[in-house]
Short mmCIF file of C-alpha atoms and ligand atoms in Angstrom, two decimals:
data_model
loop_
_atom_site.label_atom_id
_atom_site.label_comp_id
_atom_site.label_asym_id
_atom_site.label_seq_id
_atom_site.Cartn_x
_atom_site.Cartn_y
_atom_site.Cartn_z
CA MET A 4 -6.25 9.36 19.74
CA GLU A 5 -4.08 6.31 20.45
CA PHE A 6 -2.46 4.74 17.36
CA VAL A 7 -4.27 1.42 16.97
CA HIS A 8 -3.41 -0.89 14.08
CA LYS A 9 -3.26 -4.70 14.08
CA SER A 10 -0.36 -5.82 11.91
CA VAL A 11 -1.60 -8.09 9.15
CA LEU A 12 -0.02 -11.50 8.37
CA LEU A 13 2.57 -10.73 11.03
CA ASP A 14 4.17 -14.15 11.59
CA GLU A 15 3.97 -15.05 7.91
CA THR A 16 5.73 -11.83 6.94
CA ILE A 17 8.45 -11.93 9.59
CA ASN A 18 9.20 -15.61 8.90
CA GLY A 19 9.06 -14.99 5.15
CA LEU A 20 11.71 -12.27 5.37
CA ASN A 21 14.10 -14.92 6.71
CA ILE A 22 15.77 -12.33 8.94
CA LYS A 23 19.52 -12.58 9.53
CA PRO A 24 20.32 -11.17 12.98
CA ASP A 25 23.15 -9.05 11.61
CA GLY A 26 21.32 -8.02 8.44
CA THR A 27 20.01 -4.65 7.29
CA TYR A 28 16.26 -4.34 6.68
CA VAL A 29 13.84 -1.69 5.48
CA ASP A 30 10.22 -1.43 6.53
CA GLY A 31 8.90 0.95 3.85
CA THR A 32 5.50 1.33 5.52
CA ALA A 33 6.25 1.58 9.24
CA GLY A 34 2.74 2.69 10.29
CA GLY A 35 2.43 2.06 14.01
CA GLY A 36 5.70 0.12 13.99
CA GLY A 37 4.03 -3.30 14.37
CA HIS A 38 6.01 -5.25 11.77
CA SER A 39 9.06 -3.09 12.47
CA PHE A 40 9.00 -4.07 16.14
CA HIS A 41 9.17 -7.76 15.27
CA ILE A 42 11.90 -7.25 12.66
CA ALA A 43 13.97 -5.21 15.15
CA SER A 44 13.42 -7.88 17.84
CA ARG A 45 15.16 -10.44 15.63
CA LEU A 46 18.27 -8.31 15.04
CA ASN A 47 21.45 -8.34 17.07
CA SER A 48 23.59 -5.24 17.69
CA GLU A 49 25.14 -5.59 14.19
CA GLY A 50 21.74 -5.61 12.51
CA ARG A 51 19.90 -2.51 11.41
CA LEU A 52 16.35 -1.50 10.53
CA ILE A 53 15.33 1.56 8.56
CA ALA A 54 11.63 2.31 9.12
CA ILE A 55 10.05 4.65 6.56
CA ASP A 56 6.59 6.20 6.41
CA GLN A 57 5.26 9.24 4.61
CA ASP A 58 2.73 10.11 7.32
CA PRO A 59 4.04 12.37 10.10
CA ASP A 60 1.57 10.85 12.58
CA ALA A 61 2.79 7.33 11.74
CA ILE A 62 6.36 8.51 12.22
CA ALA A 63 5.46 9.78 15.71
CA ALA A 64 3.73 6.47 16.57
CA ALA A 65 6.57 4.33 15.20
CA THR A 66 9.15 6.42 17.04
CA GLU A 67 7.36 5.76 20.32
CA ARG A 68 6.85 2.04 19.60
CA LEU A 69 10.45 1.45 18.56
CA LYS A 70 12.21 3.65 21.11
CA GLN A 71 13.84 0.70 22.91
CA PHE A 72 15.93 -0.22 19.85
CA ASP A 73 19.25 1.57 19.24
CA ASN A 74 19.64 0.09 15.78
CA VAL A 75 16.40 1.44 14.27
CA THR A 76 16.41 4.61 12.15
CA ILE A 77 13.03 6.17 11.44
CA ILE A 78 12.68 8.36 8.36
CA ARG A 79 9.73 10.29 6.96
CA SER A 80 9.70 9.71 3.23
CA ASN A 81 7.88 7.96 0.42
CA PHE A 82 9.10 4.38 0.03
CA SER A 83 9.49 5.03 -3.70
CA ASN A 84 12.49 7.12 -2.57
CA ILE A 85 14.12 4.14 -0.81
CA LYS A 86 17.36 4.62 -2.76
CA GLY A 87 17.68 8.25 -1.69
CA VAL A 88 16.94 7.34 1.94
CA LEU A 89 19.57 4.60 1.98
CA MET A 90 22.11 6.76 0.19
CA SER A 91 21.65 9.51 2.80
CA LEU A 92 22.48 6.89 5.45
CA GLY A 93 25.47 5.52 3.55
CA ILE A 94 23.83 2.11 3.07
CA CYS A 95 24.55 0.35 -0.25
CA GLY A 96 22.49 -2.81 0.05
CA VAL A 97 19.89 -4.42 2.31
CA ASP A 98 18.85 -7.97 3.15
CA GLY A 99 15.11 -7.44 3.10
CA VAL A 100 12.39 -4.91 2.38
CA LEU A 101 8.79 -4.99 3.58
CA LEU A 102 5.99 -3.00 1.96
CA ASP A 103 2.61 -3.31 3.74
CA ILE A 104 0.69 -1.17 1.29
CA GLY A 105 -2.24 1.13 1.82
CA VAL A 106 -3.64 2.93 4.83
CA SER A 107 -3.46 1.92 8.48
CA SER A 108 -6.55 1.36 10.62
CA TRP A 109 -5.47 4.41 12.54
CA GLN A 110 -5.56 6.58 9.41
CA LEU A 111 -8.96 5.15 8.44
CA ASP A 112 -10.37 5.64 11.93
CA SER A 113 -9.05 9.18 12.46
CA PRO A 114 -12.10 11.17 11.34
CA GLU A 115 -10.15 14.34 10.53
CA ARG A 116 -7.98 12.53 7.94
CA GLY A 117 -11.04 12.28 5.68
CA PHE A 118 -10.42 8.67 4.53
CA SER A 119 -13.74 7.31 5.76
CA TYR A 120 -17.35 7.73 4.72
CA HIS A 121 -18.38 6.73 8.26
CA TYR A 122 -17.36 10.09 9.78
CA ASP A 123 -18.00 13.64 8.69
CA ALA A 124 -14.71 15.40 7.97
CA PRO A 125 -13.06 17.64 5.38
CA LEU A 126 -12.30 15.73 2.17
CA ASP A 127 -8.57 15.16 2.58
CA MET A 128 -7.14 11.57 2.27
CA ARG A 129 -3.49 12.68 2.02
CA MET A 130 -1.23 10.19 3.81
CA SER A 131 1.66 12.65 3.69
CA ARG A 132 -0.56 15.61 4.63
CA GLU A 133 0.93 17.44 1.65
CA GLY A 134 -0.07 18.07 -1.96
CA THR A 135 -3.34 17.53 -3.79
CA SER A 136 -6.25 16.50 -1.57
CA ALA A 137 -9.49 14.65 -2.27
CA TYR A 138 -11.22 18.04 -2.10
CA ASP A 139 -9.06 19.30 -4.99
CA ILE A 140 -9.79 16.25 -7.12
CA VAL A 141 -13.53 16.13 -6.43
CA ASN A 142 -14.03 19.84 -7.03
CA SER A 143 -11.55 20.58 -9.81
CA CYS A 144 -11.01 17.49 -11.97
CA GLU A 145 -12.46 17.42 -15.48
CA PRO A 146 -15.51 15.09 -15.52
CA GLY A 147 -13.78 12.70 -17.95
CA GLU A 148 -10.77 12.40 -15.65
CA LEU A 149 -13.02 11.79 -12.66
CA VAL A 150 -14.81 9.00 -14.53
CA ARG A 151 -11.42 7.49 -15.35
CA ILE A 152 -10.30 7.64 -11.71
CA LEU A 153 -13.50 6.02 -10.41
CA SER A 154 -13.60 3.37 -13.14
CA ILE A 155 -9.94 2.35 -12.99
CA TYR A 156 -8.96 2.82 -9.34
CA GLY A 157 -12.38 1.97 -7.89
CA GLU A 158 -13.59 -0.49 -10.56
CA GLU A 159 -16.85 1.40 -10.06
CA LYS A 160 -19.52 0.37 -12.60
CA PHE A 161 -21.62 3.46 -11.92
CA ALA A 162 -18.76 5.96 -12.33
CA LYS A 163 -20.59 8.01 -14.97
CA ASN A 164 -23.77 8.38 -12.84
CA ILE A 165 -21.69 9.37 -9.82
CA VAL A 166 -19.59 11.91 -11.71
CA ARG A 167 -22.72 13.45 -13.26
CA SER A 168 -24.11 13.99 -9.74
CA ILE A 169 -20.77 15.31 -8.43
CA VAL A 170 -20.55 17.85 -11.26
CA LYS A 171 -24.17 18.96 -10.68
CA ALA A 172 -23.52 19.42 -6.96
CA ARG A 173 -20.19 21.24 -7.32
CA ASP A 174 -21.72 23.66 -9.87
CA VAL A 175 -23.85 24.92 -6.96
CA LYS A 176 -21.13 24.91 -4.28
CA PRO A 177 -17.88 23.04 -3.57
CA ILE A 178 -18.27 19.56 -2.05
CA GLU A 179 -16.43 19.98 1.23
CA THR A 180 -16.93 16.95 3.44
CA THR A 181 -16.85 13.16 3.34
CA LEU A 182 -20.52 12.83 4.22
CA GLU A 183 -21.60 15.39 1.61
CA LEU A 184 -19.78 13.30 -0.99
CA ALA A 185 -21.12 10.00 0.41
CA ASP A 186 -24.71 11.35 0.18
CA ILE A 187 -24.18 12.45 -3.44
CA ILE A 188 -22.82 9.00 -4.32
CA ARG A 189 -25.69 7.20 -2.56
CA ASP A 190 -28.28 9.29 -4.41
CA ALA A 191 -26.54 8.58 -7.72
CA TYR A 192 -26.48 4.81 -7.09
CA PRO A 193 -29.20 2.61 -8.61
CA MET A 194 -31.56 1.40 -5.84
CA LYS A 195 -30.90 -2.31 -6.63
CA ALA A 196 -27.13 -1.94 -6.23
CA ARG A 197 -27.35 -0.19 -2.85
CA GLN A 198 -27.65 -3.47 -0.94
CA LYS A 199 -24.18 -4.67 -1.95
CA GLY A 200 -22.01 -2.82 0.55
CA HIS A 201 -21.78 0.93 1.02
CA PRO A 202 -22.27 2.77 -2.31
CA ALA A 203 -19.37 5.12 -1.46
CA ARG A 204 -16.81 2.35 -0.85
CA LYS A 205 -15.37 2.11 -4.37
CA THR A 206 -15.36 5.87 -4.98
CA PHE A 207 -13.53 6.50 -1.70
CA GLN A 208 -10.98 3.81 -2.55
CA ALA A 209 -10.48 5.37 -6.00
CA LEU A 210 -10.01 8.88 -4.63
CA ARG A 211 -7.55 7.65 -2.00
CA ILE A 212 -5.47 5.88 -4.65
CA ALA A 213 -5.51 8.98 -6.88
CA VAL A 214 -4.72 11.45 -4.06
CA ASN A 215 -1.70 9.43 -2.92
CA GLY A 216 -0.59 8.23 -6.37
CA GLU A 217 -0.61 4.79 -4.77
CA LEU A 218 -0.21 2.58 -7.83
CA ASP A 219 2.59 4.65 -9.36
CA ARG A 220 4.45 4.84 -6.05
CA LEU A 221 4.03 1.06 -5.69
CA LYS A 222 5.49 0.40 -9.16
CA GLU A 223 8.45 2.70 -8.49
CA GLY A 224 8.87 1.38 -4.95
CA LEU A 225 9.04 -2.25 -6.12
CA VAL A 226 11.72 -1.56 -8.72
CA ASN A 227 13.78 0.64 -6.40
CA ALA A 228 13.46 -1.79 -3.46
CA PHE A 229 14.57 -4.71 -5.63
CA ASP A 230 17.56 -2.71 -6.89
CA VAL A 231 18.86 -2.19 -3.34
CA LEU A 232 18.52 -5.86 -2.31
CA ASN A 233 21.71 -7.77 -1.62
CA PRO A 234 22.01 -11.23 -3.24
CA ASP A 235 19.55 -13.56 -1.44
CA GLY A 236 17.77 -10.50 -0.02
CA ARG A 237 13.99 -10.74 0.15
CA LEU A 238 11.17 -8.41 -0.83
CA ALA A 239 7.83 -8.99 0.97
CA VAL A 240 4.74 -7.11 -0.14
CA ILE A 241 1.29 -7.13 1.47
CA THR A 242 -1.54 -5.75 -0.68
CA PHE A 243 -5.20 -5.15 0.05
CA HIS A 244 -6.90 -5.08 -3.34
CA SER A 245 -6.59 -6.67 -6.72
CA LEU A 246 -5.15 -3.60 -8.49
CA GLU A 247 -2.14 -3.61 -6.18
CA ASP A 248 -1.78 -7.39 -6.11
CA ARG A 249 -1.76 -7.56 -9.92
CA ILE A 250 1.14 -5.08 -10.05
CA VAL A 251 3.15 -7.04 -7.46
CA LYS A 252 2.42 -10.42 -9.06
CA LYS A 253 3.42 -9.22 -12.53
CA GLN A 254 6.59 -7.46 -11.36
CA MET A 255 7.76 -10.48 -9.35
CA ALA A 256 6.98 -12.80 -12.28
CA ASP A 257 9.00 -10.54 -14.62
CA TRP A 258 12.05 -10.74 -12.34
CA CYS A 259 11.78 -14.53 -12.42
CA VAL A 260 11.87 -14.79 -16.22
CA GLY A 261 15.11 -16.19 -17.59
CA CYS A 262 15.82 -17.06 -21.20
CA THR A 263 13.45 -15.36 -23.64
CA CYS A 264 14.66 -17.15 -26.79
CA PRO A 265 11.96 -18.76 -28.97
CA SER A 266 11.28 -22.33 -27.83
CA ASP A 267 12.61 -23.79 -31.12
CA PHE A 268 16.11 -22.31 -30.62
CA PRO A 269 18.48 -25.19 -29.87
CA ILE A 270 20.56 -23.08 -27.48
CA CYS A 271 20.04 -19.86 -25.59
CA VAL A 272 21.35 -16.81 -27.41
CA CYS A 273 19.69 -14.09 -25.30
CA GLY A 274 21.74 -14.85 -22.17
CA ASN A 275 18.95 -13.56 -19.92
CA LYS A 276 19.02 -15.01 -16.41
CA PRO A 277 16.24 -14.78 -13.83
CA LYS A 278 16.94 -12.01 -11.32
CA ALA A 279 14.76 -13.50 -8.61
CA GLU A 280 12.88 -16.57 -7.47
CA LEU A 281 9.48 -16.69 -5.85
CA VAL A 282 9.40 -17.63 -2.18
CA THR A 283 5.59 -17.75 -2.34
CA ARG A 284 4.26 -19.42 -5.51
CA LYS A 285 0.74 -18.42 -4.44
CA PRO A 286 0.00 -15.40 -2.25
CA ILE A 287 -0.27 -16.07 1.47
CA GLU A 288 -3.66 -15.04 2.86
CA PRO A 289 -4.78 -14.57 6.47
CA SER A 290 -5.84 -17.63 8.46
CA GLU A 291 -9.38 -18.00 9.77
CA ASP A 292 -8.08 -17.18 13.25
CA GLU A 293 -6.57 -13.92 12.03
CA LEU A 294 -9.78 -13.00 10.24
CA LEU A 295 -11.82 -13.66 13.39
CA ASP A 296 -9.53 -11.24 15.21
CA ASN A 297 -9.17 -8.65 12.43
CA ASN A 298 -11.76 -8.44 9.71
CA ARG A 299 -9.76 -5.70 7.95
CA ALA A 300 -7.21 -8.34 6.99
CA ARG A 301 -9.79 -10.08 4.79
CA SER A 302 -8.39 -9.02 1.41
CA ALA A 303 -4.71 -9.11 2.39
CA LYS A 304 -2.26 -11.01 0.17
CA LEU A 305 1.42 -11.49 0.91
CA ARG A 306 3.91 -12.18 -1.87
CA ILE A 307 7.63 -12.66 -1.32
CA CYS A 308 10.52 -13.04 -3.74
CA GLN A 309 14.24 -13.49 -3.23
CA ARG A 310 16.99 -11.87 -5.26
CA ARG A 311 19.18 -14.46 -6.93
CA THR A 312 22.86 -14.54 -6.10
CA THR A 313 23.76 -14.49 -9.76
CA SER A 314 21.38 -11.70 -10.80
CA ALA A 315 22.82 -9.21 -13.26
C1 SAM B 429 -1.02 -0.79 6.47
S1 SAM B 429 -0.09 0.50 7.25
C2 SAM B 429 1.36 -0.28 7.82
C3 SAM B 429 1.21 -0.86 9.20
C4 SAM B 429 2.47 -1.44 9.76
N1 SAM B 429 3.00 -2.52 8.94
C5 SAM B 429 2.26 -1.94 11.18
O1 SAM B 429 2.33 -3.16 11.40
O2 SAM B 429 2.01 -1.12 12.04
C6 SAM B 429 0.50 1.35 5.87
C7 SAM B 429 1.39 2.54 6.20
O3 SAM B 429 2.14 2.81 5.04
C8 SAM B 429 2.22 4.18 4.82
N2 SAM B 429 2.41 4.33 3.39
C9 SAM B 429 1.56 3.96 2.40
N3 SAM B 429 2.09 4.23 1.21
C10 SAM B 429 3.33 4.76 1.45
C11 SAM B 429 4.38 5.23 0.61
N4 SAM B 429 4.26 5.21 -0.72
N5 SAM B 429 5.50 5.66 1.20
C12 SAM B 429 5.64 5.69 2.56
N6 SAM B 429 4.66 5.29 3.39
C13 SAM B 429 3.53 4.83 2.85
C14 SAM B 429 0.95 4.76 5.37
O4 SAM B 429 1.12 6.10 5.74
C15 SAM B 429 0.66 3.84 6.55
O5 SAM B 429 1.17 4.37 7.74
#
């Protein structure tokens, strides 16, 4: 299957990174190489791009897409390991990092990856194709832990009903496929709530986040990416749901906090200085034109911050 993925907020992201032609950049989520291609196109022979993805299929697609560039290095890794990747390449600091979080359209639309409730496939959902799968979680997790996963990562109101039905079904035989699970969820869903989108949507989102440890990797990835930024370097992050966006918003806001002395102190005694400034006060969202062309961009939010020259 051909790797098809429309890069989201492409111009906004590339412009927001403020690319220096001789700078060093990291695309932590290379996917099909869409954003990477446009970053690499703005570099001269002194510039460099490191394109990272944890999915071996994405690495193959990005390698093909970016093959015309001599100054692009493609590495299979988790972006949370950005420091290790850069150290292995002898790079101490970079001028920009992009994280375009989540799954690609290609991953969603490849039935055998098990991300989608539209196709019947083994319950998998592993971006890296390694480690714990959705099958393991659905069939082995304690009921209380499953409720927690569905409630927190899926914000699923009917988590308890769904988990009760999952446990009943798996007591008879393991739940093996996406459609088996989607049917169990649908049957567990109150009739009235079935009209509001597919009943399996939130559970599938929750399982995907749990399988890939997405929120923890995002938190680690943000901190590690910021640490490797050169002064004035930029970090651009595209998220697709509120759980991720909240993490990015809070982390960027924390970097921008300066003095933390009580407001009635006549002078600053804490000496804290902001480490970053926001490039985007409010998140950038897709234009109507982009949404007409790519409905999957509908929940995308882009936030960018810049490391301050004087940061500690
Ligand atoms: C939305 S797609 C990126 C698409 C890409 N920007 C483009 O324009 O083609 C997200 C990609 O990030 C990868 N990914 C998600 N989380 C990751 C992580 N923690 N580390 C490395 N890659 C990750 C996925 O495997 C997927 O290929």
